[in-house]
Short mmCIF file of C-alpha atoms in Angstrom, two decimals:
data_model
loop_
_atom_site.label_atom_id
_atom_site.label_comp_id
_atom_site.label_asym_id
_atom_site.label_seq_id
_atom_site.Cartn_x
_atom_site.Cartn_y
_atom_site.Cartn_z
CA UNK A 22 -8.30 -11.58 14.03
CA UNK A 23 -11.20 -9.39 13.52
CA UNK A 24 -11.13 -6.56 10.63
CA UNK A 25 -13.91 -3.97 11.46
CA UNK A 26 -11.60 -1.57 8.80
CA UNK A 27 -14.03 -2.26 5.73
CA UNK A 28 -14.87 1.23 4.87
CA UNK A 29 -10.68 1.59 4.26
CA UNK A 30 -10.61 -1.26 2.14
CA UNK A 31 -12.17 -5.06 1.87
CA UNK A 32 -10.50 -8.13 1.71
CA UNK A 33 -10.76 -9.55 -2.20
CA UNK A 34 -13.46 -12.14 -2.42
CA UNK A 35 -12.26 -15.80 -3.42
CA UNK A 36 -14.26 -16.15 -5.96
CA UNK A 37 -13.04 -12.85 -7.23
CA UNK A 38 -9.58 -13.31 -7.11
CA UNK A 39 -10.49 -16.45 -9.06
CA UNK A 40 -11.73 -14.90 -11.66
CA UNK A 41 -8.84 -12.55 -11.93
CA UNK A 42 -6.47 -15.25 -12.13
CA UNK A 43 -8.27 -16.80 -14.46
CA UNK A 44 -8.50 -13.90 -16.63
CA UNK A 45 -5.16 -12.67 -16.20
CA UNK A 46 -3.80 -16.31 -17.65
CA UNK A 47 -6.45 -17.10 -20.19
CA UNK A 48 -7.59 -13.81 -21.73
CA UNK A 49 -4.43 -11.06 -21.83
CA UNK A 50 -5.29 -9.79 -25.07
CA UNK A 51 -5.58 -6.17 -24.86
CA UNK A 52 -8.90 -5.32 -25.87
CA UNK A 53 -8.20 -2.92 -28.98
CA UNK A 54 -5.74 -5.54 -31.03
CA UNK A 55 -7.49 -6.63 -34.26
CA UNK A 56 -6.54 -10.26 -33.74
CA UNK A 57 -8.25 -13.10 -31.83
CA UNK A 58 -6.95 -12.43 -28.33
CA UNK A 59 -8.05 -8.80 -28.76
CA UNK A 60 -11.23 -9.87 -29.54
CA UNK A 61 -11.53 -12.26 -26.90
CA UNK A 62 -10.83 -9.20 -24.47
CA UNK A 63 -12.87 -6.88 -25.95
CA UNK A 64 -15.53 -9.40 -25.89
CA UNK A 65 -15.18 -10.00 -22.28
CA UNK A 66 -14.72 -6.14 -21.59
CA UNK A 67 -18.04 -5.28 -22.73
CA UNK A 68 -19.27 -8.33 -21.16
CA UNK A 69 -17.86 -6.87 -17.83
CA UNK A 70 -19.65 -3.52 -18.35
CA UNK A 71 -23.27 -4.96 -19.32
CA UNK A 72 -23.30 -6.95 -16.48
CA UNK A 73 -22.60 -3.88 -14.33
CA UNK A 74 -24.72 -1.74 -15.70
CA UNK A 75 -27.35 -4.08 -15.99
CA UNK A 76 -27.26 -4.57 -11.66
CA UNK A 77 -27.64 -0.68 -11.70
CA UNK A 78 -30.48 -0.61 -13.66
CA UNK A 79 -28.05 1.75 -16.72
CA UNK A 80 -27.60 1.50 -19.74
CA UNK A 81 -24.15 -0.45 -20.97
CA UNK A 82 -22.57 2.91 -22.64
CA UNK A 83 -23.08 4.41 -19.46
CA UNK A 84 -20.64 2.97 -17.68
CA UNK A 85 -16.73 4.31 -17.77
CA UNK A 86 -13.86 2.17 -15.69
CA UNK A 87 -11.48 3.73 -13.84
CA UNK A 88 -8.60 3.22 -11.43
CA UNK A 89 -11.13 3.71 -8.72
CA UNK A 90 -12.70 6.44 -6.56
CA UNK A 91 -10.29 9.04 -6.24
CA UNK A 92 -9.94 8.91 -10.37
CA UNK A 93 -13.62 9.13 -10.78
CA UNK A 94 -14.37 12.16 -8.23
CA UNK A 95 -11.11 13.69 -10.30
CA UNK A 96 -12.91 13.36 -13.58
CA UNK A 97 -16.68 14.33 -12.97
CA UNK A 98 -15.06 17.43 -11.05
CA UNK A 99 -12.49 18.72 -13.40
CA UNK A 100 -14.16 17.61 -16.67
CA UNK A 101 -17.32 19.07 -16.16
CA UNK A 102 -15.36 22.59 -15.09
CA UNK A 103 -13.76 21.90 -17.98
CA UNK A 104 -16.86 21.03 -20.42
CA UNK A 105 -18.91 23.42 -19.11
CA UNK A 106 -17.07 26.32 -18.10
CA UNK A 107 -18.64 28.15 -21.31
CA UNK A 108 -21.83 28.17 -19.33
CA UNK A 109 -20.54 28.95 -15.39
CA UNK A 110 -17.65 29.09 -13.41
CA UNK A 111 -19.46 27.81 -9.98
CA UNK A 112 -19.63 24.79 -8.09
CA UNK A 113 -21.30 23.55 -5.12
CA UNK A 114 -20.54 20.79 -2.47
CA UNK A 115 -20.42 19.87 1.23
CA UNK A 116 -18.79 20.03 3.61
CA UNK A 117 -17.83 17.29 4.69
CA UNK A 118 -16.49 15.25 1.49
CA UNK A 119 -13.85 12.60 0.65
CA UNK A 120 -10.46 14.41 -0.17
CA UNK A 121 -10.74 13.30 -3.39
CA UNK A 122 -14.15 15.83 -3.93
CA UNK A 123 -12.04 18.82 -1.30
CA UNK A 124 -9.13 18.74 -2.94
CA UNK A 125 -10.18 18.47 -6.16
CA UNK A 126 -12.55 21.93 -5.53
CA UNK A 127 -9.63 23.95 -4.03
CA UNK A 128 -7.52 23.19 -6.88
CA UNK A 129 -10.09 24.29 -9.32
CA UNK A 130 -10.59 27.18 -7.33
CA UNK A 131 -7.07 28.30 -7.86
CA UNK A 132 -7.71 28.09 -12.01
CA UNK A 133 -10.84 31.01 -11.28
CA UNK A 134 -13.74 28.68 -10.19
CA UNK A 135 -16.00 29.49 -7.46
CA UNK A 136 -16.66 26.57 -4.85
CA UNK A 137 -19.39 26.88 -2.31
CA UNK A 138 -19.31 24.44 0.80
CA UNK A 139 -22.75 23.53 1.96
CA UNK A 140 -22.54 23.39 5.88
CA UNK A 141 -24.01 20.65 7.86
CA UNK A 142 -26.16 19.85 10.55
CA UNK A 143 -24.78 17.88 14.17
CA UNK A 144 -25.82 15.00 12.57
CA UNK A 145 -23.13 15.80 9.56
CA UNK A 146 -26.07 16.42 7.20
CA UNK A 147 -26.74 18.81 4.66
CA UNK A 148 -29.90 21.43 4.83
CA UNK A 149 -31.59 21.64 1.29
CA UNK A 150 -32.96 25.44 1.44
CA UNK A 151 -29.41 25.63 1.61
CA UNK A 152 -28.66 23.57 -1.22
CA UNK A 153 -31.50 26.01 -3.19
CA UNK A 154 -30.05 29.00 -1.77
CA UNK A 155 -26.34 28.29 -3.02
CA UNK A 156 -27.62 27.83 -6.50
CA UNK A 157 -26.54 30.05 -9.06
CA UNK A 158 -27.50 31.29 -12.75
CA UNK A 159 -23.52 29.96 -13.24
CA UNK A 160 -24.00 26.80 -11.60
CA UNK A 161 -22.55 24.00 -13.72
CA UNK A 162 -22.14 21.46 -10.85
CA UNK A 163 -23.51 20.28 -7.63
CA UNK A 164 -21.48 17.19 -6.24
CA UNK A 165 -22.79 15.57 -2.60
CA UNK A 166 -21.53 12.00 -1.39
CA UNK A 167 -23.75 9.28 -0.49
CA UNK A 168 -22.71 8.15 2.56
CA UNK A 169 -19.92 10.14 4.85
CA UNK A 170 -17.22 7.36 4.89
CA UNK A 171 -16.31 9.34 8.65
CA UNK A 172 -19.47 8.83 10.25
CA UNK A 173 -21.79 7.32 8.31
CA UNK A 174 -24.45 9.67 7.81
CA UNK A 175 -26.54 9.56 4.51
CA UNK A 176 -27.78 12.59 2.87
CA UNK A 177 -30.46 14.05 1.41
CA UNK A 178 -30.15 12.69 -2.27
CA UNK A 179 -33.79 12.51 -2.87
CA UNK A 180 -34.56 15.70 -1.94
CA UNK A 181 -31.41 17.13 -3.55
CA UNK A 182 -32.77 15.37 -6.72
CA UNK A 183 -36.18 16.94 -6.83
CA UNK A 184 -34.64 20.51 -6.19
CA UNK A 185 -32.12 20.09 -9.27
CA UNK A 186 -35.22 18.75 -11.37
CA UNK A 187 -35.69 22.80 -11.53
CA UNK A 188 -32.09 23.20 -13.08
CA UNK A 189 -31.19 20.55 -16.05
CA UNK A 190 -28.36 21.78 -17.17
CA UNK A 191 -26.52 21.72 -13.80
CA UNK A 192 -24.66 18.09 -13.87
CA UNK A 193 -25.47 16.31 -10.62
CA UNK A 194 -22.74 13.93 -9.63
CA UNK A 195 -23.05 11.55 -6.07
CA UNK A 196 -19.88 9.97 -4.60
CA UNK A 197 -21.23 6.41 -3.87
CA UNK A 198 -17.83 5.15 -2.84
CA UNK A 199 -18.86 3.98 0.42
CA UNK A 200 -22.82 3.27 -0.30
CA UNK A 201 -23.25 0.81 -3.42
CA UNK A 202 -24.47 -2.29 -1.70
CA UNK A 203 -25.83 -0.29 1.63
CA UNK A 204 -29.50 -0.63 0.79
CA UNK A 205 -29.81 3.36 -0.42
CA UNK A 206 -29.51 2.11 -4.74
CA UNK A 207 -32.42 3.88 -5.20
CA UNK A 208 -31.29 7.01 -3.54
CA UNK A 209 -28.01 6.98 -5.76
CA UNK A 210 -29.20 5.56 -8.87
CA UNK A 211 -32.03 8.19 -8.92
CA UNK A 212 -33.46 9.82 -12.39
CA UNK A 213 -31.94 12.73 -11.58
CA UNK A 214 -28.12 11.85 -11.58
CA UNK A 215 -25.50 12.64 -14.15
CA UNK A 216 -22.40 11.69 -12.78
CA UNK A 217 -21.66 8.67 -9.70
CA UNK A 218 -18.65 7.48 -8.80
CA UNK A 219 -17.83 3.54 -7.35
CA UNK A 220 -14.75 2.04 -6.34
CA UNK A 221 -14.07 -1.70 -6.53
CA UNK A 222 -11.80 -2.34 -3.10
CA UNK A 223 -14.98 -1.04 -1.37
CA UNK A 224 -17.11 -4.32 -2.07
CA UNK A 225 -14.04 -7.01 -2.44
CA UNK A 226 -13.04 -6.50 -5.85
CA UNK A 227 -8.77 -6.19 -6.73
CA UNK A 228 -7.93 -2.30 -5.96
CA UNK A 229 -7.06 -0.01 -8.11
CA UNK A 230 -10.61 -0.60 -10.24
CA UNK A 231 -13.93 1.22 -10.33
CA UNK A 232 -16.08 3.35 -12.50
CA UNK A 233 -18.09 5.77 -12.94
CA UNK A 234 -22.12 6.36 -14.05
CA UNK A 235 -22.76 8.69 -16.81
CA UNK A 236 -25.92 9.78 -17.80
CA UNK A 237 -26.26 9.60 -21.75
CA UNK A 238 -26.63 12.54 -22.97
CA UNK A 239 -24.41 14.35 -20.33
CA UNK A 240 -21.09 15.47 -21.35
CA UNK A 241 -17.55 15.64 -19.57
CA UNK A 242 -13.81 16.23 -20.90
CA UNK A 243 -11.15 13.16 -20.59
CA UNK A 244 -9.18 13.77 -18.03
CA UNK A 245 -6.57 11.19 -19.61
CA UNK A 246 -5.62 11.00 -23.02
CA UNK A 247 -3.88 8.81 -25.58
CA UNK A 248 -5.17 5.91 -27.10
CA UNK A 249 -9.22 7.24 -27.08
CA UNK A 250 -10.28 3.75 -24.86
CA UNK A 251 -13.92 4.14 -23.28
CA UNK A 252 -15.35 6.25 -26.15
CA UNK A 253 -12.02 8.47 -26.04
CA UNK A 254 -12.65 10.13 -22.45
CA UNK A 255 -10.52 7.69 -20.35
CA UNK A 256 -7.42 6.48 -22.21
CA UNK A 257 -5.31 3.64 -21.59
CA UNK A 258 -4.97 0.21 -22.06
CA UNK A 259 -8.08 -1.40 -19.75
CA UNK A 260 -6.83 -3.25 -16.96
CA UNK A 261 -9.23 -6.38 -17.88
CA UNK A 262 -8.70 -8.73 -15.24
CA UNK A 263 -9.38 -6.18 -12.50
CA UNK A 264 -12.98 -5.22 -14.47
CA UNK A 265 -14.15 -8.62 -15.05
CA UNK A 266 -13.57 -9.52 -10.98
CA UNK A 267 -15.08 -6.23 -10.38
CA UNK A 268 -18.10 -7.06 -12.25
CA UNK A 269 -18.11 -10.35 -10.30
CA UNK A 270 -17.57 -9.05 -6.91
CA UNK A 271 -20.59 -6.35 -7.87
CA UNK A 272 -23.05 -9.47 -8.59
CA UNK A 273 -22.04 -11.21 -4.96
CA UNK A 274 -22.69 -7.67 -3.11
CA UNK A 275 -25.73 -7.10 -4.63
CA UNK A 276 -27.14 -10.56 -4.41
CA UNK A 277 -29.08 -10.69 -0.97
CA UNK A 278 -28.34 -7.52 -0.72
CA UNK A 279 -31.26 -6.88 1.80
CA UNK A 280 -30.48 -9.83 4.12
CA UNK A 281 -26.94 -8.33 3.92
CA UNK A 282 -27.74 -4.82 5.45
CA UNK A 283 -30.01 -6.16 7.91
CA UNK A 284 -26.81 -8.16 9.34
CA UNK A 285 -24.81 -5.36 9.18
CA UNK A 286 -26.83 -3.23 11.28
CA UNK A 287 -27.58 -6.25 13.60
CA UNK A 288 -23.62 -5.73 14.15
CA UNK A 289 -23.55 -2.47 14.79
CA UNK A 290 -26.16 -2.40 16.85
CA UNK A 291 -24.65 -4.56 19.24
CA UNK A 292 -22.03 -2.69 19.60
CA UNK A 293 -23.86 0.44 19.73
CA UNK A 294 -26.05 -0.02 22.33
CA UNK A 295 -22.66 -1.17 24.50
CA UNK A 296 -20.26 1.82 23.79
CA UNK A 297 -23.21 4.20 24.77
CA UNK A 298 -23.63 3.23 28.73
CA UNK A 299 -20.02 4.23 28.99
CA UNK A 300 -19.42 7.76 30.78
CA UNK A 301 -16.84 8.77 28.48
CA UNK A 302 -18.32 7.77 24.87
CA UNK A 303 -19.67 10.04 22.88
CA UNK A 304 -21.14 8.82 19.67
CA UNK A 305 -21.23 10.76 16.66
CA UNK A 306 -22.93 7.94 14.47
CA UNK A 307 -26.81 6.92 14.91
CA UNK A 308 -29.12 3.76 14.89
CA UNK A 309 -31.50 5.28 12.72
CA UNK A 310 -32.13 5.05 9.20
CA UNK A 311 -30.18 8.16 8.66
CA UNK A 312 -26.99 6.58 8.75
CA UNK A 313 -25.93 3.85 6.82
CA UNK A 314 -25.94 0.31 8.73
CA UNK A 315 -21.71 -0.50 8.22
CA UNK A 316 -20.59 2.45 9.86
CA UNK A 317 -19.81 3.35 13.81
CA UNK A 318 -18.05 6.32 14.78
CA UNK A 319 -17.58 7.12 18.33
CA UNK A 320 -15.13 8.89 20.71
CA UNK A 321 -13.74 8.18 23.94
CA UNK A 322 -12.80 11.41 25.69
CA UNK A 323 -9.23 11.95 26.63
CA UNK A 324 -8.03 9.35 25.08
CA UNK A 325 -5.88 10.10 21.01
CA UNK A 326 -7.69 7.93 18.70
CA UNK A 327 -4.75 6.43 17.53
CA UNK A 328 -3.65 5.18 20.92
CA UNK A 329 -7.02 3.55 20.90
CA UNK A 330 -6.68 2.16 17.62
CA UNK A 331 -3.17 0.28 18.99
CA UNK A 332 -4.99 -0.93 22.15
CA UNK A 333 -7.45 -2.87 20.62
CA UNK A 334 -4.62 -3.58 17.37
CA UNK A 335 -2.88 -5.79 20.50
CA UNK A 336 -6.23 -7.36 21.76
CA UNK A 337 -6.28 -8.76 17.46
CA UNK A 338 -9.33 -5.96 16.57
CA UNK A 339 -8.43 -4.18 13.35
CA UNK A 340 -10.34 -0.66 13.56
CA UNK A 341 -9.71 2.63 12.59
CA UNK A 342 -9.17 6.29 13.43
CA UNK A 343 -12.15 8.38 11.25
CA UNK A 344 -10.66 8.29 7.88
CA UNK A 345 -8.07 5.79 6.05
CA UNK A 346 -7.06 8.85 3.85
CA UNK A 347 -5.76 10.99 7.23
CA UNK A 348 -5.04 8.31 9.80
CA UNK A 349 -1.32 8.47 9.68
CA UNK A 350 -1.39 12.45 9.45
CA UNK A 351 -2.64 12.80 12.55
CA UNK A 352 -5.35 15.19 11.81
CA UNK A 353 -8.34 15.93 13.48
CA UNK A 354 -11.50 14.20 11.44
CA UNK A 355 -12.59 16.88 8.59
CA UNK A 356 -16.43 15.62 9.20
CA UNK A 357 -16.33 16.10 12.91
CA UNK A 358 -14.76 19.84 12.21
CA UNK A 359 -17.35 20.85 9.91
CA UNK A 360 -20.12 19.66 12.60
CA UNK A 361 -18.43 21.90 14.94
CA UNK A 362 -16.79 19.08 17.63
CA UNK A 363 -14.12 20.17 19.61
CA UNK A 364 -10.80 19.29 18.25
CA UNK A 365 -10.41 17.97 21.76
CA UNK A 366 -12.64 15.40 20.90
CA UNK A 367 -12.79 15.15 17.55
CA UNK A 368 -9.12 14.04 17.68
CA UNK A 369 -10.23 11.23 20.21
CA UNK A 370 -12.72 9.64 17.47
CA UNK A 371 -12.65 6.23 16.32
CA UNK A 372 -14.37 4.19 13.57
CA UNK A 373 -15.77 0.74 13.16
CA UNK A 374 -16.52 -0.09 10.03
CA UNK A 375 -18.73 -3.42 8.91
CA UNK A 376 -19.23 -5.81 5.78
CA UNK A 377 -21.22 -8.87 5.28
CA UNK A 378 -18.38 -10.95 6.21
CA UNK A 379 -18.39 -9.48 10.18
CA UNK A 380 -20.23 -11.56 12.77
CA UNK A 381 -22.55 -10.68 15.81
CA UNK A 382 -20.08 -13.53 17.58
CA UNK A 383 -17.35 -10.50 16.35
CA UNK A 384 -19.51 -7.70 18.00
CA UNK A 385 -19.33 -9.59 21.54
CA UNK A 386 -16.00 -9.76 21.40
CA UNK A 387 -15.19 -6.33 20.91
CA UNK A 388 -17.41 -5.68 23.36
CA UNK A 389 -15.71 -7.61 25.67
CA UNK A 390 -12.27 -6.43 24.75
CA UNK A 391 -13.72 -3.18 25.07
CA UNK A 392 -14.99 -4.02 28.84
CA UNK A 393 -11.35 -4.76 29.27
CA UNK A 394 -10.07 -1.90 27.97
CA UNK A 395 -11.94 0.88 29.22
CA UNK A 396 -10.16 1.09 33.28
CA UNK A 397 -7.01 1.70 31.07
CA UNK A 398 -8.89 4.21 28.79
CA UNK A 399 -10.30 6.03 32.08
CA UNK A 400 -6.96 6.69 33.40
CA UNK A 401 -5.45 8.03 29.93
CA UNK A 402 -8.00 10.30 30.20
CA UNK A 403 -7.81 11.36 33.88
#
């Protein structure tokens, strides 16, 4: 079997699931009880977040758990509207976000805020004059992903960075869902971020874990209350065993990191420079430092993506139509739309998507399956 579906989730890492289980059976406490085994947790809560905040070079109050990334994008989103909307009723983004970041605009849009979509480039990438232009004396948010999790592309967060230097008091707020561990830290961790947002089934942690940056200093209404956990702006009882393997499975990504990425793009660049002599392929991903190194997106024309995905499913290759999120909807990738692809082809694009754990021994295979493959492909299409 060969799983080239990492940017949909990752396999837990050993050691990870290790220490969940040992967490979960040694240290159940929950982390607010006065006694012993509520100290114990709490102990080993903060523990968790200092050693997470300490591999992204933040400060230990600045980080905030969460159930993961669609939580996170939730929170930044609404609870800035909802901290700030004193001060402005407009927000900015891209086109071509996560769901969680769409969604989450349109809704606010129907309570009175403003939304402004930042169009993008054939390469899926944002211009910044029109990042300046969309900007606002209202402007309480601008909110841009880190890496497309459809196609890979990585945008302009340095630049974006420098033009909000000019406007401190809009909150800045990256989706890094898909590029902690990518080589870009220093893009998303940059001193001009408020607000970014990680999810732990990305890198091999347990699902259903993440959390978010916060800049000290910058402020944001709970979007979940009760108890007052994590300084009162994200109730509930911590899911501890979950945070402590995340916090684990954060120091194994980020250890070698750099060795890591170059293997990664090894991978895809073997496959790469394959799909691309083939008449029908057209890729929408690049070998360039514009797009991160774990993610291929390509089409094969005429042929439905998910009949693609099932062909190579039966051959024991594990890969994806464009997005986990609106694979089984059917719908035509959201990222290729906004670049202006036909829907005709657009609904023909597939996605490989890499990890540390994938092998260039991997890559010739599914090159080889895909040799196989393609004489069946050409008559779908005909």
């Amino acid at each position: 079997m060969i799983y080239f579906d990492n940017s949909a989730t990752t396999k837990a890492d050993p050691e990870v699931v290790s220490t969940y289980d040992k967490v979960s059976e040694k240290i159940w406490g929950n982390p607010s009880s006065l006694h012993q085994f509520g100290e114990e947790a709490f102990n080993l809560l903060e523990q968790s977040r200092k050693q997470i905040a300490d591999l992204l070079g933040a400060s230990q109050s600045e980080i905030l758990f969460t159930s993961g990334g669609t939580e996170g994008d939730n929170w930044v989103l609404k609870g800035t509207a909802i901290e700030k909307r004193q001060f402005g009723n407009h927000l900015i983004t891209t086109a071509v976000e996560h769901p969680a970041i769409h969604n989450s605009m349109e809704q606010l849009k129907q309570l009175g805020f403003e939304v402004t979509y930042l169009p993008v480039d054939e390469h899926g990438r944002i211009s910044i004059d029109d990042l300046k232009a969309a900007i606002r004396p209202t402007t309480i948010l601008v909110s841009i992903m880190a890496v497309n999790n459809e196609i890979g592309t990585i945008q302009p967060l340095k630049e974006a960075a420098e033009v909000l230097k000019d406007y401190p008091k809009i909150h800045f707020h990256i989706d890094a869902v898909q590029g902690i561990g990518k080589g870009i830290q220093d893009l998303i961790m940059n001193d001009r971020v408020d607000f970014v947002t990680f999810s732990g089934h990305k890198f091999h942690a347990p699902r259903g874990i993440g959390f978010i940056y916060a800049r000290r200093g910058r402020k944001i209404a709970p979007l979940l209350t009760g108890g007052g956990q994590e300084r009162n702006l994200r109730s509930g009882t911590e899911n501890l065993p979950a945070i402590a393997a995340m916090a684990k499975a954060l120091r194994l990504l980020l250890t070698d990191e750099k060795q890591k990425v170059t293997k990664e793009a090894e991978i895809k660049q073997r496959i790469f420079d394959h799909v691309k002599q083939f008449p029908l392929v057209t890729t929408f991903s690049e070998d360039n430092d514009g797009f991160a190194p774990h993610i291929l997106c390509f089409a094969i024309q005429g042929v439905r993506g998910e009949t693609i995905v099932h062909a190579f499913e039966e051959q024991g290759i594990y890969i994806s139509t464009t997005s986990a999120c609106s694979s089984k909807k059917h719908l035509a990738s959201s990222t290729l739309t906004a670049m202006h692809i036909p829907e005709s082809l657009s609904t023909s694009a597939i996605r490989i998507s890499l990890d540390d754990h994938n092998t260039l021994a991997e890559a010739d295979e599914f090159n080889q399956v895909f040799d196989k493959l393609y004489d069946k492909f050409k008559l779908l299409s005909a």
